[in-house]
Each structure stands twice: as C-alpha cells, then as structure tokens.
Coordinates of C-alpha atoms and ligand atoms in Angstrom, one line a residue:
Chain A
M1 CA 115.0 71.6 63.2
N2 CA 111.4 70.5 63.7
G3 CA 109.7 71.1 66.9
R4 CA 107.9 68.6 69.1
F5 CA 104.6 70.5 69.1
T6 CA 102.7 71.2 65.8
R7 CA 100.5 74.1 65.4
L8 CA 97.0 73.2 64.1
A9 CA 95.1 76.6 64.1
E10 CA 95.3 80.1 65.4
T11 CA 98.4 80.9 63.3
D12 CA 97.6 84.4 62.3
R13 CA 98.6 85.8 65.6
P14 CA 101.3 88.6 65.8
K15 CA 104.9 87.3 66.0
V16 CA 107.1 87.8 69.0
N17 CA 110.9 86.9 69.4
I18 CA 112.5 85.3 72.5
I19 CA 116.0 84.2 73.1
V20 CA 116.5 80.7 74.4
D21 CA 120.2 79.9 75.6
G22 CA 121.3 82.7 73.4
Q23 CA 119.6 81.5 70.2
P24 CA 116.7 83.5 68.7
V25 CA 113.2 81.8 68.8
Q26 CA 110.2 83.0 67.1
A27 CA 106.8 82.6 68.8
M28 CA 103.3 84.1 68.7
A29 CA 101.5 86.4 70.8
G30 CA 99.5 84.3 73.2
D31 CA 101.9 81.3 73.3
T32 CA 102.9 79.8 76.5
L33 CA 106.7 79.8 77.0
M34 CA 106.4 76.0 76.6
V35 CA 104.6 76.2 73.3
A36 CA 107.0 78.9 72.0
M37 CA 110.0 76.6 73.0
L38 CA 108.5 73.4 71.8
S39 CA 107.3 74.6 68.5
S40 CA 110.8 74.9 67.5
G41 CA 112.7 72.6 69.8
T42 CA 112.1 69.2 71.3
S43 CA 112.8 69.8 75.1
L44 CA 112.7 72.3 77.8
R45 CA 115.5 71.2 80.3
S46 CA 117.6 68.3 81.4
A47 CA 116.3 66.0 84.3
E48 CA 118.1 66.3 87.5
F49 CA 117.9 62.7 88.2
G50 CA 118.3 60.9 84.9
P51 CA 120.2 61.4 81.6
E52 CA 117.1 62.4 79.7
K53 CA 115.7 65.6 78.5
R54 CA 112.3 66.8 79.8
A55 CA 109.5 68.5 78.0
G56 CA 106.9 69.0 80.7
F57 CA 104.3 66.5 81.6
C58 CA 100.9 68.0 82.7
L59 CA 100.5 71.4 81.2
M60 CA 98.3 72.6 83.9
G61 CA 100.7 73.7 86.7
A62 CA 100.6 70.4 88.6
C63 CA 103.9 68.6 87.9
Q64 CA 106.5 71.4 87.8
D65 CA 108.5 69.4 85.1
C66 CA 108.6 72.4 82.9
W67 CA 110.8 75.0 85.0
V68 CA 113.0 77.3 83.0
W69 CA 114.8 80.2 84.2
T70 CA 115.2 83.9 83.3
A71 CA 118.6 85.5 82.7
D72 CA 118.5 86.9 86.2
G73 CA 118.0 83.4 87.8
G74 CA 114.1 83.6 88.3
R75 CA 112.2 80.4 87.9
L76 CA 109.3 80.3 85.5
R77 CA 106.7 77.5 84.9
A78 CA 106.9 77.4 81.2
C79 CA 103.4 75.8 80.6
S80 CA 101.6 78.6 82.4
T81 CA 103.8 81.6 81.6
P82 CA 103.0 83.7 78.5
V83 CA 105.7 84.6 76.2
E84 CA 106.9 88.2 76.1
N85 CA 108.7 89.9 73.2
G86 CA 112.5 89.9 73.9
Q87 CA 112.5 87.6 76.9
Q88 CA 115.7 85.8 77.5
I89 CA 115.3 82.2 78.7
S90 CA 117.9 79.7 80.0
T91 CA 117.1 76.0 80.0
S92 CA 119.4 75.4 82.8
Q93 CA 119.5 77.0 86.3
P94 CA 122.0 79.8 86.3
E95 CA 124.5 79.5 89.0
V96 CA 123.0 80.6 92.3
T97 CA 124.3 84.0 93.3
W98 CA 123.9 85.2 96.9
P99 CA 123.4 88.9 97.6
N100 CA 126.7 90.6 98.7
H101 CA 126.8 91.5 102.3
G102 CA 128.6 94.8 102.9
Chain B
M1 CA 75.6 72.1 111.4
A2 CA 72.5 71.7 113.4
E3 CA 71.8 75.3 114.5
P4 CA 72.2 78.0 111.7
R5 CA 75.4 80.0 112.5
V6 CA 74.0 83.5 112.1
I7 CA 76.6 85.9 110.9
A8 CA 75.3 89.2 109.3
E9 CA 77.7 89.1 106.4
P10 CA 79.7 85.8 106.5
R11 CA 83.0 86.0 104.7
V12 CA 82.9 83.2 102.1
I13 CA 85.8 82.1 99.9
I14 CA 85.5 79.8 97.0
V15 CA 88.6 78.1 95.7
G16 CA 88.4 77.3 92.0
A17 CA 86.4 79.0 89.0
G18 CA 85.5 75.9 87.1
P19 CA 82.0 74.8 86.7
A20 CA 81.6 74.1 90.5
G21 CA 82.8 77.2 91.8
V22 CA 81.1 79.5 89.2
R23 CA 77.6 78.0 89.8
A24 CA 78.4 78.2 93.6
A25 CA 79.2 81.8 93.1
E26 CA 76.1 82.5 91.3
V27 CA 73.8 81.1 94.0
L28 CA 75.6 83.1 96.8
V29 CA 75.5 86.4 94.8
A30 CA 71.7 85.8 94.2
S31 CA 71.3 85.8 97.9
G32 CA 73.3 89.0 98.5
V33 CA 76.6 87.4 99.5
R34 CA 79.8 88.8 97.9
P35 CA 82.2 85.8 97.8
V36 CA 86.0 86.0 97.2
V37 CA 86.7 83.6 94.2
I38 CA 90.3 82.6 93.9
D39 CA 91.8 80.6 90.9
E40 CA 95.2 79.9 90.0
G41 CA 94.4 80.0 86.3
R42 CA 94.6 83.4 84.4
R43 CA 91.0 82.9 83.3
D44 CA 87.8 81.3 84.5
G45 CA 86.3 78.1 83.2
G46 CA 88.3 75.5 84.9
Q47 CA 89.4 72.3 83.1
I48 CA 86.6 71.4 80.8
Y49 CA 85.5 74.9 80.0
R50 CA 89.0 76.3 79.9
R51 CA 89.0 79.5 77.9
Q52 CA 91.6 80.0 75.4
P53 CA 93.9 83.2 75.6
E54 CA 92.7 86.6 74.3
G55 CA 93.2 87.1 70.8
F56 CA 92.6 83.5 69.8
T57 CA 89.4 83.2 67.5
R58 CA 88.2 79.5 67.4
G59 CA 84.5 79.5 68.1
Y60 CA 82.8 77.5 70.8
D61 CA 81.6 74.5 68.6
S62 CA 85.2 73.8 67.7
L63 CA 86.5 74.3 71.3
Y64 CA 83.8 72.6 73.3
G65 CA 81.9 70.3 70.8
T66 CA 78.6 68.8 72.2
E67 CA 79.3 70.8 75.4
A68 CA 79.6 74.3 73.6
D69 CA 76.2 75.6 75.0
R70 CA 77.1 74.8 78.6
A71 CA 80.5 76.4 78.1
L72 CA 79.0 79.6 76.8
S73 CA 76.4 79.7 79.6
L74 CA 79.1 79.1 82.2
H75 CA 81.3 81.9 80.9
E76 CA 78.5 84.2 80.3
T77 CA 77.5 83.7 83.9
F78 CA 80.8 84.3 85.2
D79 CA 81.3 87.4 83.2
G80 CA 78.1 88.8 84.7
L81 CA 79.2 88.0 88.3
K82 CA 82.6 89.6 88.0
D83 CA 81.6 93.0 89.7
K84 CA 79.7 91.2 92.3
I85 CA 82.4 89.3 93.6
D86 CA 86.0 89.6 94.7
Y87 CA 87.8 87.6 91.9
R88 CA 91.3 86.9 92.1
P89 CA 92.6 85.1 89.1
D90 CA 96.4 84.0 88.7
T91 CA 96.3 83.4 92.5
L92 CA 97.4 80.1 94.2
V93 CA 95.9 79.0 97.4
W94 CA 99.0 77.3 98.9
N95 CA 98.0 76.7 102.4
I96 CA 94.9 76.6 104.6
S97 CA 95.3 77.0 108.4
Q98 CA 93.8 78.7 111.5
G99 CA 90.6 79.8 109.6
R100 CA 92.6 81.5 106.9
V101 CA 93.5 80.9 103.2
W102 CA 97.0 81.7 102.2
T103 CA 97.5 82.9 98.6
N104 CA 100.2 83.8 96.3
A105 CA 99.8 85.9 93.4
N106 CA 102.9 86.5 91.3
G107 CA 105.1 86.6 94.5
R108 CA 102.5 88.6 96.5
V109 CA 101.6 86.7 99.6
D110 CA 98.2 87.4 101.4
D111 CA 96.1 85.6 104.0
L112 CA 92.3 85.9 104.1
E113 CA 90.0 84.9 107.0
Y114 CA 86.9 83.0 106.2
D115 CA 83.7 82.1 108.0
A116 CA 82.9 79.6 105.2
L117 CA 85.2 77.9 102.7
L118 CA 84.0 76.4 99.6
L119 CA 86.7 74.1 97.9
C120 CA 86.0 73.4 94.2
T121 CA 89.5 72.5 93.2
G122 CA 88.9 69.9 90.4
A123 CA 91.1 67.0 89.4
T124 CA 94.3 66.1 87.6
D125 CA 95.0 63.0 85.5
R126 CA 95.5 59.6 87.3
V127 CA 98.5 58.0 85.6
M128 CA 100.0 54.5 85.7
P129 CA 103.9 54.5 85.2
V130 CA 105.1 52.6 82.3
K131 CA 108.8 51.9 81.4
G132 CA 110.1 54.9 79.5
W133 CA 107.3 57.4 80.7
Q134 CA 110.2 59.7 81.8
Y135 CA 111.1 60.5 78.2
A136 CA 110.4 63.8 76.5
G137 CA 107.2 63.5 74.5
V138 CA 105.1 61.5 77.0
F139 CA 102.4 63.7 78.5
S140 CA 99.4 63.3 80.7
L141 CA 96.1 62.9 78.7
G142 CA 94.9 66.1 80.4
A143 CA 98.0 67.9 79.1
S144 CA 97.3 66.8 75.5
Q145 CA 93.9 68.4 75.8
V146 CA 95.2 71.6 77.2
A147 CA 97.7 71.9 74.5
L148 CA 94.9 71.8 71.9
K149 CA 92.2 73.7 73.8
S150 CA 94.2 76.6 75.1
Q151 CA 97.1 76.7 72.6
A152 CA 95.8 75.1 69.3
V153 CA 98.8 72.8 69.3
S154 CA 99.3 69.0 69.1
I155 CA 101.7 67.5 71.4
G156 CA 103.4 65.5 68.5
R157 CA 103.2 64.4 64.8
R158 CA 102.2 60.9 65.5
V159 CA 100.3 60.6 68.8
V160 CA 99.2 57.6 70.8
F161 CA 96.7 57.9 73.4
M162 CA 97.0 55.1 76.1
G163 CA 95.3 54.5 79.3
S164 CA 91.7 54.1 80.1
G165 CA 88.5 56.0 80.8
P166 CA 86.1 58.4 78.9
L167 CA 88.7 61.2 78.3
L168 CA 90.8 58.9 76.3
Y169 CA 88.4 58.8 73.6
L170 CA 87.0 62.2 74.0
V171 CA 90.5 63.9 73.6
A172 CA 91.7 61.5 70.8
S173 CA 88.6 62.6 68.9
Q174 CA 89.3 66.2 69.6
Y175 CA 92.7 65.7 68.1
V176 CA 91.4 64.0 65.0
K177 CA 88.7 66.8 64.5
A178 CA 91.6 69.4 64.8
G179 CA 93.5 67.8 62.2
A180 CA 96.3 66.0 64.3
N181 CA 97.7 62.7 63.4
V182 CA 96.4 60.2 65.9
V183 CA 98.1 56.7 65.4
A184 CA 96.4 54.7 68.0
V185 CA 94.1 54.7 71.0
L186 CA 95.1 52.0 73.4
D187 CA 92.7 51.2 76.4
T188 CA 93.9 48.9 79.1
A189 CA 90.4 48.0 80.1
P190 CA 88.8 44.9 78.5
F191 CA 85.7 45.5 76.3
F192 CA 83.5 43.3 78.4
A193 CA 83.9 45.6 81.4
R194 CA 81.8 48.2 79.5
I195 CA 79.1 45.8 78.8
K196 CA 78.9 44.8 82.6
A197 CA 78.8 48.4 83.5
L198 CA 76.0 49.3 81.1
P199 CA 73.1 49.2 83.5
K200 CA 74.8 52.0 85.7
L201 CA 76.0 53.8 82.5
L202 CA 72.3 54.1 81.4
A203 CA 72.0 56.6 84.4
E204 CA 73.0 59.3 81.9
P205 CA 71.9 58.0 78.4
G206 CA 72.7 61.2 76.7
V207 CA 76.4 61.2 77.9
L208 CA 76.6 57.5 77.2
W209 CA 75.5 58.1 73.7
N210 CA 77.9 60.9 73.2
G211 CA 80.6 58.4 74.2
I212 CA 79.6 55.7 71.9
M213 CA 79.6 58.2 69.0
L214 CA 83.2 59.2 69.8
T215 CA 84.4 55.7 69.6
R216 CA 82.6 55.2 66.1
M217 CA 84.1 58.5 64.8
L218 CA 87.5 57.3 65.7
Q219 CA 87.3 54.1 64.1
K220 CA 85.7 55.6 61.0
S221 CA 88.7 58.0 60.7
G222 CA 90.9 55.0 60.6
V223 CA 92.3 55.3 64.1
R224 CA 93.5 52.0 65.5
V225 CA 91.3 51.6 68.8
M226 CA 92.3 48.5 70.9
T227 CA 91.0 47.4 74.3
G228 CA 92.5 45.0 76.8
V229 CA 95.9 46.3 76.2
K230 CA 98.9 45.9 78.6
P231 CA 101.5 48.5 78.1
L232 CA 105.1 47.3 77.9
E233 CA 107.6 50.1 77.1
I234 CA 107.8 53.6 75.6
L235 CA 111.0 53.4 73.7
G236 CA 113.2 56.4 73.0
E237 CA 116.4 58.3 73.4
P238 CA 117.5 60.5 76.4
E239 CA 118.4 63.4 73.9
T240 CA 115.4 63.2 71.4
G241 CA 112.5 61.5 73.5
V242 CA 109.9 59.0 72.4
S243 CA 110.3 57.0 69.3
S244 CA 107.8 54.1 69.8
L245 CA 105.5 52.3 72.0
Q246 CA 105.5 48.5 72.8
F247 CA 102.4 46.9 74.1
E248 CA 100.5 43.5 74.4
A249 CA 97.1 42.8 73.1
G250 CA 95.3 39.7 72.2
G251 CA 98.3 37.7 73.2
K252 CA 100.7 39.4 70.8
V253 CA 103.3 42.1 71.4
H254 CA 102.9 45.2 69.1
E255 CA 105.1 48.1 68.3
I256 CA 103.9 51.5 67.1
A257 CA 106.2 54.1 66.1
C258 CA 105.2 57.6 67.5
D259 CA 106.7 60.7 68.8
A260 CA 104.2 61.5 71.6
V261 CA 102.2 59.5 74.1
A262 CA 99.3 60.9 76.0
M263 CA 98.6 58.7 79.0
G264 CA 95.8 58.8 81.7
H265 CA 93.6 56.5 83.7
H266 CA 90.7 58.8 84.2
L267 CA 91.1 61.3 87.0
R268 CA 92.1 61.9 90.7
P269 CA 90.5 64.7 92.8
E270 CA 92.8 67.7 94.0
T271 CA 92.4 67.1 97.7
Q272 CA 95.4 68.8 99.4
L273 CA 93.5 71.8 100.4
A274 CA 90.7 69.7 102.0
D275 CA 93.4 67.9 103.7
L276 CA 95.1 71.1 105.1
A277 CA 91.7 72.2 106.3
R278 CA 91.5 68.9 108.3
C279 CA 88.6 67.3 106.5
A280 CA 88.3 63.6 107.1
F281 CA 88.9 61.2 104.3
R282 CA 87.4 57.8 103.4
F283 CA 88.7 54.9 101.1
D284 CA 86.6 54.5 98.1
A285 CA 86.8 50.8 97.0
V286 CA 85.5 51.4 93.4
T287 CA 88.1 53.9 92.3
R288 CA 90.7 52.7 94.9
Q289 CA 91.2 56.3 96.0
W290 CA 91.0 58.2 99.4
L291 CA 88.3 60.9 99.1
P292 CA 87.2 63.6 101.4
V293 CA 84.2 62.7 103.4
V294 CA 81.3 64.7 102.2
D295 CA 77.6 64.6 102.8
A296 CA 74.7 64.6 100.5
D297 CA 74.6 68.3 100.8
G298 CA 78.2 69.3 100.3
R299 CA 79.4 69.7 103.9
S300 CA 82.8 68.3 104.6
S301 CA 83.5 66.9 108.2
V302 CA 84.6 70.2 109.3
D303 CA 82.2 73.0 110.2
G304 CA 82.2 75.8 107.6
V305 CA 84.1 73.8 104.9
Y306 CA 82.1 72.7 102.0
L307 CA 83.3 70.6 98.9
A308 CA 82.0 70.5 95.4
G309 CA 82.9 69.3 92.0
D310 CA 85.6 66.9 90.8
G311 CA 87.7 67.9 93.9
A312 CA 85.4 66.0 96.1
R313 CA 84.8 63.0 93.9
I314 CA 85.1 62.5 90.2
L315 CA 81.6 62.9 89.0
G316 CA 82.1 65.1 85.7
A317 CA 81.4 68.5 84.6
R318 CA 77.5 68.4 84.7
S319 CA 77.6 67.1 88.3
A320 CA 80.2 69.8 89.1
E321 CA 77.7 72.5 88.3
A322 CA 74.8 70.7 90.3
S323 CA 77.1 70.0 93.3
G324 CA 78.5 73.6 93.2
Q325 CA 74.9 75.1 93.5
L326 CA 73.9 72.5 96.1
A327 CA 76.9 73.1 98.3
A328 CA 76.3 77.0 98.2
M329 CA 72.6 76.6 99.0
T330 CA 73.5 74.4 102.0
L331 CA 76.0 77.1 103.0
L332 CA 73.4 79.8 102.9
S333 CA 71.0 77.7 104.9
D334 CA 73.7 76.7 107.4
F335 CA 74.3 80.5 108.1
G336 CA 70.6 81.2 108.2
I337 CA 70.5 83.3 105.1
A338 CA 68.3 81.5 102.8
A339 CA 66.8 77.9 102.7
S340 CA 65.6 76.6 99.4
D341 CA 64.6 73.1 98.6
R342 CA 67.6 71.1 97.7
W343 CA 66.0 67.8 96.8
A344 CA 66.2 68.0 93.1
L345 CA 69.9 68.9 93.1
R346 CA 70.7 66.1 95.5
Q347 CA 68.8 63.6 93.2
A348 CA 70.7 64.9 90.2
V349 CA 74.1 64.4 92.0
A350 CA 73.0 61.0 93.2
N351 CA 72.3 60.2 89.6
Y352 CA 75.7 61.4 88.3
A353 CA 77.3 59.3 91.1
R354 CA 75.5 56.2 89.9
F355 CA 77.0 57.0 86.2
A356 CA 80.4 57.7 87.5
T357 CA 80.4 54.3 89.4
G358 CA 79.5 52.8 86.0
L359 CA 82.4 54.7 84.4
A360 CA 84.8 53.5 87.2
E361 CA 83.8 49.9 86.5
A362 CA 83.9 50.1 82.7
F363 CA 87.4 51.7 82.8
P364 CA 89.0 50.3 85.8
W365 CA 92.4 51.5 87.3
P366 CA 94.6 48.5 86.3
H367 CA 96.2 47.9 89.6
E368 CA 97.2 44.3 88.8
Q369 CA 99.4 45.7 85.8
I370 CA 101.1 48.2 88.2
A371 CA 101.8 45.5 90.8
D372 CA 103.5 43.6 87.8
L373 CA 105.7 46.5 86.7
A374 CA 109.5 45.6 86.4
D375 CA 111.9 46.8 89.2
D376 CA 113.6 49.2 86.8
V377 CA 110.6 51.1 85.8
V378 CA 110.7 54.6 87.0
L379 CA 107.9 55.2 89.5
C380 CA 108.6 58.8 90.5
R381 CA 109.4 61.0 87.4
C382 CA 110.5 63.9 89.4
E383 CA 113.3 62.1 91.2
G384 CA 113.9 59.0 89.2
V385 CA 112.8 56.6 92.0
T386 CA 112.1 53.2 90.6
V387 CA 109.5 50.6 91.3
G388 CA 112.2 48.3 92.9
E389 CA 113.3 51.0 95.3
M390 CA 109.6 51.2 96.5
R391 CA 109.5 47.4 96.8
R392 CA 112.6 47.4 98.9
V393 CA 111.7 50.3 101.2
D394 CA 111.5 49.4 104.9
A395 CA 107.9 50.7 105.4
R396 CA 104.3 49.4 105.0
E397 CA 102.7 52.9 105.1
A398 CA 102.8 55.7 102.2
N399 CA 104.1 58.6 104.4
R400 CA 106.8 56.5 106.1
A401 CA 107.9 55.1 102.7
K402 CA 108.1 58.8 101.5
A403 CA 110.4 59.6 104.2
F404 CA 112.7 57.0 103.0
N405 CA 112.5 57.1 99.2
R406 CA 111.0 60.5 98.6
V407 CA 108.2 59.2 96.5
G408 CA 105.6 62.0 96.9
M409 CA 108.2 64.6 97.9
G410 CA 109.4 65.7 94.6
R411 CA 108.4 68.6 92.3
C412 CA 104.7 66.9 91.8
Q413 CA 104.2 66.4 95.4
G414 CA 102.9 62.9 94.8
R415 CA 100.1 64.0 92.3
Y416 CA 101.5 61.6 89.5
C417 CA 103.2 58.9 91.5
G418 CA 101.3 58.6 94.9
L419 CA 98.4 56.3 93.7
A420 CA 100.7 53.9 91.7
G421 CA 103.3 54.0 94.6
A422 CA 100.7 52.8 97.1
E423 CA 99.7 49.9 94.7
V424 CA 103.3 48.8 94.4
L425 CA 103.9 48.9 98.1
A426 CA 100.5 47.0 98.8
A427 CA 101.4 44.3 96.4
A428 CA 104.8 43.9 97.7
R429 CA 103.7 43.7 101.2
D430 CA 100.7 41.7 100.4
L431 CA 98.4 44.1 102.0
P432 CA 95.0 45.6 100.7
V433 CA 95.9 49.3 99.2
E434 CA 93.8 51.0 101.8
A435 CA 96.2 49.6 104.6
I436 CA 99.0 51.7 102.8
G437 CA 97.1 54.9 103.6
R438 CA 97.4 58.1 101.7
L439 CA 100.0 60.7 101.3
R440 CA 99.2 63.6 103.5
G441 CA 98.7 67.0 101.8
Q442 CA 101.5 69.4 102.8
A443 CA 101.9 73.2 102.4
P444 CA 102.7 74.8 100.1
V445 CA 100.5 72.6 97.9
K446 CA 102.7 73.7 95.0
P447 CA 106.2 75.0 95.4
I448 CA 106.4 78.8 95.5
S449 CA 109.6 80.6 94.9
V450 CA 112.0 80.7 97.7
G451 CA 111.9 84.1 99.5
V452 CA 108.4 84.7 98.5
A453 CA 106.9 83.5 101.8
E454 CA 109.3 85.6 103.7
D455 CA 110.1 88.9 102.2
E456 CA 106.4 90.0 101.7
A457 CA 105.4 92.3 104.4
Ligands
FAD501 C1 92.9 68.3 81.9 C2 91.5 68.0 82.3 C3 90.7 68.1 81.1 C4 89.3 67.7 81.3 N1 88.6 67.7 80.2 C5 87.1 67.4 80.4 C6 86.4 67.4 79.2 O1 86.8 67.6 78.2 N2 85.1 66.9 79.4 C7 84.7 66.6 80.6 O2 83.5 66.0 80.8 N3 85.4 66.5 81.8 C8 86.7 66.8 81.6 N4 87.6 66.8 82.7 C9 87.0 66.5 83.9 C10 86.8 67.8 84.8 O3 87.5 67.7 86.0 C11 85.4 68.1 85.1 O4 84.5 67.7 84.0 C12 85.0 69.5 85.3 O5 86.0 70.3 84.9 C13 85.0 69.6 86.9 O6 84.7 71.0 87.3 P1 85.2 71.5 88.6 O7 84.7 72.7 88.8 O8 85.0 70.5 89.7 O9 86.8 71.6 88.5 P2 87.8 72.2 87.5 O10 87.1 72.6 86.2 O11 89.0 71.4 87.4 O12 88.1 73.7 88.3 C14 88.9 73.6 89.2 C15 89.6 75.0 89.4 O13 90.2 75.1 90.7 C16 91.5 75.8 90.5 N5 92.3 75.4 91.6 C17 92.7 74.2 92.1 N6 93.6 74.2 93.0 C18 93.8 75.6 93.3 C19 94.5 76.1 94.2 N7 95.3 75.5 95.3 N8 94.7 77.5 94.2 C20 93.9 78.2 93.3 N9 93.2 77.6 92.4 C21 92.9 76.3 92.4 C22 92.1 75.5 89.2 O14 92.9 76.4 88.6 C23 90.7 75.2 88.4 O15 90.3 76.3 87.5 C24 88.8 67.2 82.6 C25 89.7 67.2 83.6 C26 90.9 67.5 83.5 C27 92.1 67.6 84.7
FES502 S1 104.1 70.8 82.6 FE1 103.3 70.3 84.6 S2 103.6 72.1 85.7 FE2 104.1 72.7 83.6

C-alpha cells in the first residue's frame, strides 16, 4: 500500500526495520517514527472521540495527536521520536497493567 | 527595574534555542555570563533555522533559500557557544514557579533556580477550524514545513495549502522547489488587503520583495493561487483520510481533489511559560490575540523575566535575533554587569513591528468566517467538541467555557482551538472577542508521562 508521506530527497540513508502492530515496516536511519509509519501507511492511530483515523497534525510536539505505544505500554510522541532498528510499536494503547502488589 | 540588582554571578536561564535564544546567549557569554539554555528540540535553530538530523546531506541553500546565510551564521554562532553555556537539548520546561524552572528530559525531572529568566519560546500555527479538519492528512502549515525541512518528505501526493499569511506562500514554494506536487494555494485574505497594507509592508522592502517573488514563482510553476477564498469542507473517509476540498471563491463553489491539506493563518506566540511566570497580558486588536506585556527593551511586567522573539509577539525571524540581543543587553544592564547602547536595536525591532502590523492587515485572521461556521464543525480536534457545543455552553468567558465543554483541556491544551473557540463564543454572545478573555496557561504546559513527576527523586 502507498504511504501518506512521499520522500523527496535524502533517500541514501541506511535502512532500519521496525515492527508496527506485528507487521514489519522498513524505514531509514534518521526518520522520525511518524515518517517511518506514514511513508508506508496512512495513519498512526484511531481517534478517541470520533470514528476517524489520525495521522498527527503539528509535527512539532505541540498537539500530541501522534501518540503511539511501545510493546511495554510506554507512550511515544511519533513526530519527535527517532526510529530505532527493531523497535516494536503499537498503534493502540496496550491494556493498562498495574504493578502487582505482594 | 530602576536600580541595578547587583549579583556577582546571576543565574540566567534562557528557554528556547531559536534565533532569539541563540543571539541572547551570545550577548550574555560576551559579558562573561554562562547561561543555561534549555530547548525541547534535539538540535538548536528553532523553527525557521531548524536543523536536519545528523546524516542528512542537503545543503544550506536547499534548506533555507534566501535565508541560508543567516541560518549558517546562527548555527555557527551556537556551535561556538556550546562549551561556554550549559546547553540542555531534548529538555522540556513544563512549569515555572517560585523562581524555579521545572524541566523534564526523557523522564528525568529537575528544577533550577534563576535570578533572571529569558523566555524565547517561539510560535505555533494559528489555525481556523474547517469542516472535516479532523481527517488524517490535514496538517498545520508549520507541520508541512517541518516534514520537508527536517525529514525531506512531502505530507502527501496532492497537497493544498490553505489559510493566509506569508508562510502560506513560502512553504508552498519550498514544496514546489523540492519537487512535491502542490495543487493549490488558497488564501482567505482578499487581494486588496495587501494593497492597503503596502505602506507598512514597505518598512522591510527586502522581505516584501522576497514575498512577491515567491508568489510569482508559484504562478509560473502552474500552481493555482487564489485569494478571497472561503473554505467550505474537507471531504474524506474516516479510514483513509482526506480526498478533496471544497471552497468558495469569486461567488462560485470549487472542489479540488487532494490527499493532504496544510492549513494555517499565520502564527500565535507560545505564551504558557510567560503566563506561569505571572507576566501580565494585553489584548492586541490588530492580531486579535492576547500577548504578554513587554517594554521596548524586552522586560516583561515581572522583575527578572524577559521576553524575546516570536514568543512575545509575532515579528519574524530577523526581529527575533534583534530582540534576543536587546533583551540580553537589558538584562545585563539591569544586573549592573554591562550597559551598552540599545538604541539601534530598539529602532530595528520597532521597524519589524511596523512591518508585522502590515502583514497582519494584509493577511487578516478571518474571524467572521469562524463566527459563521456550521454547528457540526469540529472545533476541538482533540476531543471532538463541535462549534455548536461551544455556542450552547452556559458561559461567557473562555476558562469557564472550558470547565464545561473541555475546549482547551485536551491534548493540545488549547493551542489549536483556543483562538477560534473565543471567536465562536464572542459571536454567539454578541461580545467583543477580548471580553471572552484568554485561556490561562497551566502546568504541565505539555503532557508528561504519568509517574514521571512523582517517581524521580
Ligand atoms: C513551524 C514554523 C515554521 C516557521 N518557518 C518560518 C520560515 O520559514 N521563515 C520565517 O521567516 N519564519 C518562520 N516561522 C516563524 C518563526 O517563528 C520565526 O521566524 C523564528 O523562528 C522565531 O524565532 P524565535 O527564536 O522567536 O522562536 P523559535 O525559532 O520558534 O524557537 C523557539 C524554541 O523554543 C523552544 N521551546 C518552546 N517552548 C519550550 C519549552 N516549554 N521547553 C523547552 N523548549 C521550548 C522550541 O523547541 C524552539 O526551539 C516559522 C514558525 C513556525 C512555527
Ligand atoms: S504531530 Fe503534533 S505532537 Fe506530534
């Protein structure tokens, strides 16, 4: 499938591989997570207050529309987080797990 | 400050490493002060002179166009300052209270005391809601530029630029130059507004000329450029996002197929930190925005707190450099360290202010269009609150309305809905927009992960 973003230059960078919702996604070193995900897909997550998918809005860390999650439930701002090889990303918030007491 | 506050080595914190913050740091270092410089970004440069990630190879001309020399000078200056300042990149200032700045760097929370604080926090896009703007593929105008500058991507395959202001034409032309497919540039401002503003715009003939050349370049490349536009609806599907845009111009309804829309109506200053530092604000009738009070030398209303650059008011990059230097010199003189003649810088900033007023008049915020939006248009993108819900709220003041309908309480904390929300409420109550007040800044100014604030010892 075509991605939402198109690359216009800087395409000689080394490749890196990440996993998004269990699917392999190829990206480039220096990409933000957002660019990695939107160069091969069309959205980052589902809206909480509407039926539509979301793909970020400001790209400068101001709107928080681009949150995705790591496998262990950590929240990442996709527009300002660089990709790392082998990263596992979930586009929906993993179930909240509370630490066990005792 | 009347009497210099003599402190042997004042602790100075600068927030923001854009043109204003960098030039301020340079002035301080030259007088032997070692400021802390904090920026949320991974690299210095701020918005206009944003640096691409390491490993990218595009040259200055391709990244910064006519401003390449200024960009290079700013970057080189900062590189030369790095071992003379305490530079903290990747660090968010999320609160200011009790003479301290509270920071968060990748989950590590810290607080730093200051004697003087220089806020150079820059700006974000001012956006006008349009039916359908919640769809994937709609981005702020600034976002479209960040995508290109720092990541070498286009936000889509068929991109429409819609809104108003000089950045609209600038970013569209940067897209064309980079080889992206720009299908239209749609300006809500009528063309005659530009003619009327001409005397003020002539305060900066060079910048004006660059602007005129940009528009010519766009037209020559076959991009449809239209003025006096009224946006009607961004059409699309919840799953796949934007598919086209409807608007009115010259009495006719038009529809353009596109997969991306970059929208913005010039900028709004990021003033939350000034607010938390208890700076006084005033209503600016030309831009219809609340701005922190700042004197001709860069002092805020609070002793020891200084403001410079677009975070104080939108005067552009060149003014940001001048006002950063000016505020730093004022600070030095207030602390009895060095007193240099600030007359020339004051004059320069005043001239940029005249030009900026011209821009605000040439590309006005279309508040009548906002007042006219249909009830079902989403006003708050974060939580899906509609224009109709704002009209029906039992309140006549922004913060009270927010307590009921949450407009300003969501993820963006009012950055992208606050100004439009005030216009909707003002029109519905038949009040001037200044009577609606402004959303107060609240800590944390951006969400920080739960647990971060507590578990750090
Ligand atoms: C996306 C965008 C693109 C722009 N592009 C252009 C352009 O191409 N040409 C032009 O003439 N003008 C442009 N502008 C206008 C621009 O604001 C000014 O020209 C110029 O960048 C202003 O300089 P500054 O130093 O005041 O602020 P900025 O350059 O915006 O720098 C502010 C810095 O403060 C930091 N900061 C803010 N809040 C915090 C916080 N709470 N904690 C830590 N750090 C913080 C930011 O990370 C940023 O690096 C753009 C503005 C935006 C928003
Ligand atoms: S897109 Fe706005 S914070 Fe990431």
